[in-house]
Every structure is written in C-alpha cells, then in structure tokens.
mmCIF file of C-alpha atoms and ligand atoms in Angstrom:
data_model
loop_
_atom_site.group_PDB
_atom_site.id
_atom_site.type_symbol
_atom_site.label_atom_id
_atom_site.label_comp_id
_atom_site.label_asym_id
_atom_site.label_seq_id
_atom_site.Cartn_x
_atom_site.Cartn_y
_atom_site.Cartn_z
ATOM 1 C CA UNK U 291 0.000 0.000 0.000
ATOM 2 C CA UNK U 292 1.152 3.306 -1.062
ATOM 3 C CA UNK U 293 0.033 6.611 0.877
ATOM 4 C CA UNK U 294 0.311 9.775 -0.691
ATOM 5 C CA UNK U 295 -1.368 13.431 -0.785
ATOM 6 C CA UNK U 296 -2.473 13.476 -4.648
ATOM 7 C CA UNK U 297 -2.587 17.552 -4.668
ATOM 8 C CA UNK U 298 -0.100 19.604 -3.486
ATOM 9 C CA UNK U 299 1.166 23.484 -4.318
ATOM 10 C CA UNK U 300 4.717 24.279 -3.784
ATOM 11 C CA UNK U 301 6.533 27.321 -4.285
ATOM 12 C CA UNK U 302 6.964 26.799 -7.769
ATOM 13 C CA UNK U 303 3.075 28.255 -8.716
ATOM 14 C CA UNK U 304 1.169 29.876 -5.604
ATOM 15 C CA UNK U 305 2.095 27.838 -2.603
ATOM 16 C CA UNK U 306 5.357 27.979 0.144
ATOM 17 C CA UNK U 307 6.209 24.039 0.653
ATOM 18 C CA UNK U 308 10.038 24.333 -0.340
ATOM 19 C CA UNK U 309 10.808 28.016 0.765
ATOM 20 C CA UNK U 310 12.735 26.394 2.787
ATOM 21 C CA UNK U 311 14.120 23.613 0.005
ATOM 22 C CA UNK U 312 14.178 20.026 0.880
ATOM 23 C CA UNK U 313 13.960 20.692 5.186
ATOM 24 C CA UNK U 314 9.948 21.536 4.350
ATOM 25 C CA UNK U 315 9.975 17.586 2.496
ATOM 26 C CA UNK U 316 11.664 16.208 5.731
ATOM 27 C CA UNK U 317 9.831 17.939 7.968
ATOM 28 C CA UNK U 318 6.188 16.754 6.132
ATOM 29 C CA UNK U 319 7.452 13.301 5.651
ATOM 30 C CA UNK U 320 8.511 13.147 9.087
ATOM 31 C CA UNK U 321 5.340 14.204 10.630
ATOM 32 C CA UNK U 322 3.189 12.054 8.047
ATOM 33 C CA UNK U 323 4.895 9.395 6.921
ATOM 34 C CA UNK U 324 3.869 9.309 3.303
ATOM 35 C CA UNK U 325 4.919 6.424 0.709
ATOM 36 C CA UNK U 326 5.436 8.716 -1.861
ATOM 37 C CA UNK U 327 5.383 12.251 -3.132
ATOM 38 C CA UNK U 328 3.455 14.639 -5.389
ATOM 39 C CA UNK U 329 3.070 18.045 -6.756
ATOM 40 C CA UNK U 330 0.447 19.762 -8.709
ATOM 41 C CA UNK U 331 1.385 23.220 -9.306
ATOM 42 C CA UNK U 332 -0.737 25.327 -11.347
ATOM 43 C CA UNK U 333 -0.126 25.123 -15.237
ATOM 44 C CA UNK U 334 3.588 24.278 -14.682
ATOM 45 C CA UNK U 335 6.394 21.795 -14.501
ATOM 46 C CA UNK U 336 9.221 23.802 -13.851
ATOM 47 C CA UNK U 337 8.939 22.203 -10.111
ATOM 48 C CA UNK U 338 9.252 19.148 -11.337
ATOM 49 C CA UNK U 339 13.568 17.965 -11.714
ATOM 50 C CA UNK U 340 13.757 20.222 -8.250
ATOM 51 C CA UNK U 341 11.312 17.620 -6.489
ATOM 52 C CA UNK U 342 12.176 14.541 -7.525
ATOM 53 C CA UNK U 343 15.680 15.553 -6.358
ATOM 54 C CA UNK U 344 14.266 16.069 -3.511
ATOM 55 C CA UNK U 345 12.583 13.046 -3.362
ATOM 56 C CA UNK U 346 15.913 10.963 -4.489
ATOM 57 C CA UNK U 347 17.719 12.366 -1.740
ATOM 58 C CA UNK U 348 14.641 10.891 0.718
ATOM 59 C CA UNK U 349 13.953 7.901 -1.071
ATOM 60 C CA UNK U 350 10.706 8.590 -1.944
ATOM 61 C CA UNK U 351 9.382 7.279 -5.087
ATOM 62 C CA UNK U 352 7.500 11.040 -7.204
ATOM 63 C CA UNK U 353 5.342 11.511 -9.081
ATOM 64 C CA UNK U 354 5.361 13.870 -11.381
ATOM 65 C CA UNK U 355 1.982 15.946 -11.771
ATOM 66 C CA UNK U 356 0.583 18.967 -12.598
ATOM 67 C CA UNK U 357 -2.981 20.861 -12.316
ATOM 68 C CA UNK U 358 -4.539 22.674 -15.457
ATOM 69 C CA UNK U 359 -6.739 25.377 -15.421
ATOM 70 C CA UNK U 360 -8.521 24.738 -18.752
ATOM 71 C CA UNK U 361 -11.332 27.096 -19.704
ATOM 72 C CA UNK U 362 -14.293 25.034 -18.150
ATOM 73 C CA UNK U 363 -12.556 24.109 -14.978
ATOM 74 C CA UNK U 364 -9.449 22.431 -13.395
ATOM 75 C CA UNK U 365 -7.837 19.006 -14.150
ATOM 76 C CA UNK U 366 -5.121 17.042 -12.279
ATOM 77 C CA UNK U 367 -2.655 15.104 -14.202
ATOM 78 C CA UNK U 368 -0.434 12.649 -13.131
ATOM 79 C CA UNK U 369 2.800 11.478 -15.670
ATOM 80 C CA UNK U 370 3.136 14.494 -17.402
ATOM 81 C CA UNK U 371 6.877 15.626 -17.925
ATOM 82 C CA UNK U 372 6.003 18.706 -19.578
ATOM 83 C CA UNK U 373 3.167 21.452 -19.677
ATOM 84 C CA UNK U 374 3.590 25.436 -20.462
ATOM 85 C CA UNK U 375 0.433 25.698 -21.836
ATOM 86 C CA UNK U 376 -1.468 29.268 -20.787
ATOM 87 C CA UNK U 377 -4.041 28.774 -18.095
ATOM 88 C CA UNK U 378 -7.670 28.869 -19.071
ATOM 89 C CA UNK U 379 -6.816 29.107 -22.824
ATOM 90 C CA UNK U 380 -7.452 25.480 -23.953
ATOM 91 C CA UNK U 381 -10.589 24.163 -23.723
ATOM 92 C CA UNK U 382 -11.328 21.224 -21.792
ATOM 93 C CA UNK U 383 -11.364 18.708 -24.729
ATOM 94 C CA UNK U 384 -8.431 19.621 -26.000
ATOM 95 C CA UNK U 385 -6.382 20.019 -23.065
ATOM 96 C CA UNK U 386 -7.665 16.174 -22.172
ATOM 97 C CA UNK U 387 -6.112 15.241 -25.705
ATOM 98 C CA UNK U 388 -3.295 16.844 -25.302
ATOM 99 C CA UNK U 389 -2.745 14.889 -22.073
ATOM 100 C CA UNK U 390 -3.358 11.455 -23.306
ATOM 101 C CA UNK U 391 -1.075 11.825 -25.568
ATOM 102 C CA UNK U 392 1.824 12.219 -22.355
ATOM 103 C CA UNK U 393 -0.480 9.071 -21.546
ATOM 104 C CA UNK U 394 -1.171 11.131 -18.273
ATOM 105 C CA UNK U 395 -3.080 9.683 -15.252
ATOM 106 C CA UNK U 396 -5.871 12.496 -15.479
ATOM 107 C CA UNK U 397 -7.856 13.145 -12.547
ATOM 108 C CA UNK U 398 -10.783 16.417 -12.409
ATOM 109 C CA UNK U 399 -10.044 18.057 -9.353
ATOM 110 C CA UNK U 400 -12.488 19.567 -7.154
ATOM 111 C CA UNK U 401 -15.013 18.977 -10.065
ATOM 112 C CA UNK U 402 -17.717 20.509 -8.368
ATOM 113 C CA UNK U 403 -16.229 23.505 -6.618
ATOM 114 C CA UNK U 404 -18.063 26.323 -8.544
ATOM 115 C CA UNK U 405 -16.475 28.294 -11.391
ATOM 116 C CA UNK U 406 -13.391 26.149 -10.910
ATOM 117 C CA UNK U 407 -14.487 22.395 -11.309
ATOM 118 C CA UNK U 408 -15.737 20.821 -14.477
ATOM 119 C CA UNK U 409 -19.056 20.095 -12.968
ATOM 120 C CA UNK U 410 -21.220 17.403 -14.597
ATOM 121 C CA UNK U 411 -19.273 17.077 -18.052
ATOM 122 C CA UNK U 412 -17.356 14.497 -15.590
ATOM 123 C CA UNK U 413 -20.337 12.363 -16.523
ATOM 124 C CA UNK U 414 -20.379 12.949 -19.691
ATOM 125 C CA UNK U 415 -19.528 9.831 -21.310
ATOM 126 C CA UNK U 416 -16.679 11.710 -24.423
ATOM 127 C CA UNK U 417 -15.329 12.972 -21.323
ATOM 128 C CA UNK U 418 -15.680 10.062 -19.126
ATOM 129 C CA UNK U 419 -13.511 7.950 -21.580
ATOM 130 C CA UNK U 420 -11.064 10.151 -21.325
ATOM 131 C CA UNK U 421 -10.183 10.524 -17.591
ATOM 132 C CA UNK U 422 -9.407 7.801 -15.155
ATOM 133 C CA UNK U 423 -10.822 9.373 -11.597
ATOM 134 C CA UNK U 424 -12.096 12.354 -9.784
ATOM 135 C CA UNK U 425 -11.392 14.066 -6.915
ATOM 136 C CA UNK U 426 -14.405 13.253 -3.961
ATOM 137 C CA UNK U 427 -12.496 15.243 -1.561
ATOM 138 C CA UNK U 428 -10.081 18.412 -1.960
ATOM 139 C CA UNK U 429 -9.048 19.621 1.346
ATOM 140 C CA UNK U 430 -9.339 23.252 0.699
ATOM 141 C CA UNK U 431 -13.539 22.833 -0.482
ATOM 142 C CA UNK U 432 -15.840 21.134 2.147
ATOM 143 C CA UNK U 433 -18.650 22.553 -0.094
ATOM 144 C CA UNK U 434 -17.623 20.766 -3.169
ATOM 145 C CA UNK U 435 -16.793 17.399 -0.801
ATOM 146 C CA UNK U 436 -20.414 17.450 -0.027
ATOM 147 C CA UNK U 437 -22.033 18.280 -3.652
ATOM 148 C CA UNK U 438 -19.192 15.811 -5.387
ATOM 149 C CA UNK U 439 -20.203 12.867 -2.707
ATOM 150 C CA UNK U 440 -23.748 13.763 -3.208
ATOM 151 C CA UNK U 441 -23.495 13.818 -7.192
ATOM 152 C CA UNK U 442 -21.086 11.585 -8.078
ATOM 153 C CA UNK U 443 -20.994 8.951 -5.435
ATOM 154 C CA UNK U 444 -22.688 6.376 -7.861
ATOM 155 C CA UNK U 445 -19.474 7.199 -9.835
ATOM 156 C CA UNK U 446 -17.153 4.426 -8.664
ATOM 157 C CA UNK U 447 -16.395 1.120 -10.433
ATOM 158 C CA UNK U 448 -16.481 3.614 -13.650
ATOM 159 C CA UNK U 449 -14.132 6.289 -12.107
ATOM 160 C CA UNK U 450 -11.359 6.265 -9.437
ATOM 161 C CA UNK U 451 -11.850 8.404 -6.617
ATOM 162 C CA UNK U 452 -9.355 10.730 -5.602
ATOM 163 C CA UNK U 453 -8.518 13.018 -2.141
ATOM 164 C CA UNK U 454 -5.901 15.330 -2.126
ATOM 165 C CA UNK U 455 -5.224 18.118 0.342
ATOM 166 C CA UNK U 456 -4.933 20.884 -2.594
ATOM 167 C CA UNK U 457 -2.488 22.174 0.340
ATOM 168 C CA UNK U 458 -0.521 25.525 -0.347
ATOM 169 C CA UNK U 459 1.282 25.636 2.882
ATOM 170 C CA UNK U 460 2.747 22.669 4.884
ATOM 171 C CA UNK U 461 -0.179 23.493 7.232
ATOM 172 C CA UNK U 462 -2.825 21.469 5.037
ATOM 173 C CA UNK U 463 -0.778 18.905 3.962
ATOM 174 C CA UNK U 464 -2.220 15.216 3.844
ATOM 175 C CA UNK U 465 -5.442 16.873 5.170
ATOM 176 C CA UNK U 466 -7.028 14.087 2.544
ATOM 177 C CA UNK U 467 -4.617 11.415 0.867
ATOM 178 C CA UNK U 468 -4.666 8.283 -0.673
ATOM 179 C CA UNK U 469 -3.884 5.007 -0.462
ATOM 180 C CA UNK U 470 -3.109 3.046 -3.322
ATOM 181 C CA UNK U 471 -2.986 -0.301 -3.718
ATOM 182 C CA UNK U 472 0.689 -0.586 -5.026
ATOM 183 C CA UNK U 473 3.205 -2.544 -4.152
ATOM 184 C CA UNK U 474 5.950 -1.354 -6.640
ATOM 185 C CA UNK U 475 8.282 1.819 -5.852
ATOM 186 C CA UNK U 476 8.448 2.312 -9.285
ATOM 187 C CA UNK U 477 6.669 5.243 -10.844
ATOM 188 C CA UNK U 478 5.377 3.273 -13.823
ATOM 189 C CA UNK U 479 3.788 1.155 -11.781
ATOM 190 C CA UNK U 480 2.550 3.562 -9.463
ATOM 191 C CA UNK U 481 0.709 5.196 -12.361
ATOM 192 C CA UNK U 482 -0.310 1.956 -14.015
ATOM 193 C CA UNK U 483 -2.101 1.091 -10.264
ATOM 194 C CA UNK U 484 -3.532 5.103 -10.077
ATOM 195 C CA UNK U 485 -5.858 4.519 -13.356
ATOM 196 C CA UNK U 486 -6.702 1.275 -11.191
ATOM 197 C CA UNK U 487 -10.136 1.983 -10.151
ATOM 198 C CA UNK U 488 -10.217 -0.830 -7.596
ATOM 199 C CA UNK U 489 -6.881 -0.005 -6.636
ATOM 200 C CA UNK U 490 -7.448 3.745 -5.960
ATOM 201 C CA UNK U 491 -8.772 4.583 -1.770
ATOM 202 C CA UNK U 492 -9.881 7.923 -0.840
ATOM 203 C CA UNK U 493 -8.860 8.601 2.638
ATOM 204 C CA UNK U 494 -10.540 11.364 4.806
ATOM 205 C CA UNK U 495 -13.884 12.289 5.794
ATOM 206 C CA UNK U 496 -16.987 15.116 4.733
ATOM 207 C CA UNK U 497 -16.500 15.728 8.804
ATOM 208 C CA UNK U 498 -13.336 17.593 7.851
ATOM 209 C CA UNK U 499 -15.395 20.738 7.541
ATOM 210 C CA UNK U 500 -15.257 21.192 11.043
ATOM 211 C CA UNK U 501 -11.188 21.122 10.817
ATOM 212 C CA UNK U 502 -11.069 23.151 7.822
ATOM 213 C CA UNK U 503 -13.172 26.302 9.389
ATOM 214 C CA UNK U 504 -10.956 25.958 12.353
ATOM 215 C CA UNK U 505 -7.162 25.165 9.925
ATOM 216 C CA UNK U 506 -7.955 26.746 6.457
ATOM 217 C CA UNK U 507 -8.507 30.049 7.250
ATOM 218 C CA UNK U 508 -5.371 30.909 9.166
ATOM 219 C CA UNK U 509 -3.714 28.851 7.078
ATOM 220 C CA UNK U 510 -4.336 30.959 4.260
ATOM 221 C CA UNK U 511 -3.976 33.894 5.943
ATOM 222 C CA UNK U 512 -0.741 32.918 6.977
ATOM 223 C CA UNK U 513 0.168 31.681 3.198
ATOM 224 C CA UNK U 514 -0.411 35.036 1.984
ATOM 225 C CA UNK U 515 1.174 36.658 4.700
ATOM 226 C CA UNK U 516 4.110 34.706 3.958
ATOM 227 C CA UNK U 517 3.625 35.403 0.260
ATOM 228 C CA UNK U 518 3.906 39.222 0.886
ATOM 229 C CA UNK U 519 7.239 39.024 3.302
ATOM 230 C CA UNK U 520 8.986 36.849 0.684
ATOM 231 C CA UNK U 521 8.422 38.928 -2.391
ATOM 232 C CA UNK U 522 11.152 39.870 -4.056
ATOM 233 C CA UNK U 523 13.593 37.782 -1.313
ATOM 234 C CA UNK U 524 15.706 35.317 -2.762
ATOM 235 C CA UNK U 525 14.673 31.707 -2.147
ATOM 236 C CA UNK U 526 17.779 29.769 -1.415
ATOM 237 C CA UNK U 527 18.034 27.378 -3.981
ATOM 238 C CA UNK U 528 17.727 23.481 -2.794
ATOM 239 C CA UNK U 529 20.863 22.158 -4.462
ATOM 240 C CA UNK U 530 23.895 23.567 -5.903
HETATM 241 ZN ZN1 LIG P 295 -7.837 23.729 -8.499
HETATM 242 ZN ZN1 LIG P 296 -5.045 22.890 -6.576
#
C-alpha cells in the first residue's frame, strides 16, 4: 500500500512548501509518513527535476503531476513531464487530448467547486472515456466534498476516486490522501495502479469541515502573509 497526498502546491506556482528547500519535504514526511510524493502546481512543470531531487535524496518514489486550469474548470494530471500551456486558454477537450497523448493519469479536481471544477461534463460519457478518476475530496472545499459525494458517489467502479489536500502551505498537507494499492516503488507502476479503479482509496472524511473552518482560514492567511514578506527575497536554492 502506497500513501500519498495526490494535490499539493509548492513554491513553484502559488504555494510555500520548499521556501525552505528540501527541510519543508523532511519535515512533512517526518510528521506524516507518506509512501510517496506529489506536486500539482498550477499550469507548470518547472517544479518538477527540483522535487524529484528532492525526493531521491529521501527515497521517496514522485510523481510527477501537474494541475490545469482549462477554460471550463481544473484538471489534475499525473505522468506528465512537460506542460507550459497558458491557463484557461485550452478548452477542456483539447487540453484532455493533449494529455493522453503524455499518456497522463488524469484526474478532475475539485469537479464541483463552482467556477473552478468541471461540474457534470465528468459524466459525460466523451469525457468520461477520457479521464481515469475524480477528486471526492479536496481539502481546501468542504462545499464541493459534499455536492461531489452527493453527485457523483454512484461514480465508482467507472471512475477512481481521488482526495488530495490541494495544500498551499505545509499546514494542510495530507489533510485528505490516498492510499493506493501498489506494491511497486516504481513510478510506472505507481501510475499503471492510479488509473486502477479498484486499486485507488480515498482517505478522509466530509466531517473535515469542522477542521477546515478551524485550519484553512489561518492557514491561508498565513500563506499570503508569507507570500507578501517573501516577495522579491531570494529563495535559497535546494541544491547547488
Ligand atoms: Zn484547483
Ligand atoms: Zn489545486
């Protein structure tokens, strides 16, 4: 079984995990003892050599990801090497294309958060072909965790279910994870089990509302606070 937070911001879009380089890995890994590592950042993958450095350094199997804003909502994508495509420019069909051609894991994330989830078209069965899960729970949307569980909970057996954190501070980290049934280190493998719909457990509970009113919010707050004093600073670089 392999444990892992399946959406995670680093410094490298909007977020602050590795401001402090590879200490912020060892400190998260310490305190949650993840199987392996992810990041999502926003419509890049310049992250991705610095954190599987990281990761080799820890001996953590990564995997690379990345989450796209595409003009009717965001997608997570798992396997993808490269992606400097302009947010909210490519419509979601294409962008899905685009991705299978990486043969990407690809994963809707907080599909029914609003303006910035896909919504229904999960369901829709041109669009169904083409993804392997969903995200049921995204640590930084209780609202969507109860409309996506309400909608879409007839969903599995067709569609893996997914919970990430969507964490842009070490703060939320792991908030929601999963646990894959995996027992290979190897990243191929990993993402051969992640389109696994039987093999694919989302781990956390709709009662994390009450956490999130009481984490989120200063979280954030903190995030941007953060955000603001480090502007312009130099980030020490991880490895020279
Ligand atoms: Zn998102
Ligand atoms: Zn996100």
């Amino acid at each position: 079984m392999l444990a892992f937070d399946s959406h995670v911001h680093t410094r490298f879009s909007d977020g602050t995990i590795f401001y402090n380089g590879i200490a912020d890995l060892k400190e998260l890994q310490l305190k949650h003892g993840f199987d392996a590592f992810t990041i999502t950042d926003h419509n890049t993958t310049k992250g991705l050599r610095y954190t599987r450095r990281a990761c080799e350094q820890l001996g953590i199997p990564f995997i690379p990801g990345v989450e796209i804003s595409t003009k009717e909502g965001h997608v997570a994508a798992y396997g993808v090497e490269r992606w400097d495509h302009p947010a909210y420019r490519l419509p979601l069909v294409e962008a899905l294309e685009l991705l299978m051609e990486q043969n990407a894991v690809i994963v809707p994330a907080h599909p029914f958060d609003g303006r910035m989830g896909i919504g229904n078209l999960i369901f829709e069965p041109a669009i169904k072909r083409m993804i392997h899960g969903f995200e049921i729970f995204n640590g930084a949307s209780p609202r969507q965790n109860l409309r996506c569980t309400r909608k879409a909970g007839n969903l599995p057996g067709e569609l893996a279910m997914y919970a990430g954190s969507d964490c842009h501070s070490k703060v939320m980290f792991y908030r929601y994870h999963v646990e894959l049934d995996c027992n290979s280190t190897k990243v191929d493998d990993i993402l051969e089990a992640m389109r696994d719909t039987t093999k694919v457990k989302p781990v956390g509970s709709l009662l994390e509302i009450l956490r999130w009113i009481g984490d989120y919010v200063p979280a954030e707050i903190g995030r941007r606070k953060l955000k603001r004093a480090r502007k312009g600073v130099e980030v020490p670089e991880l490895f020279s």
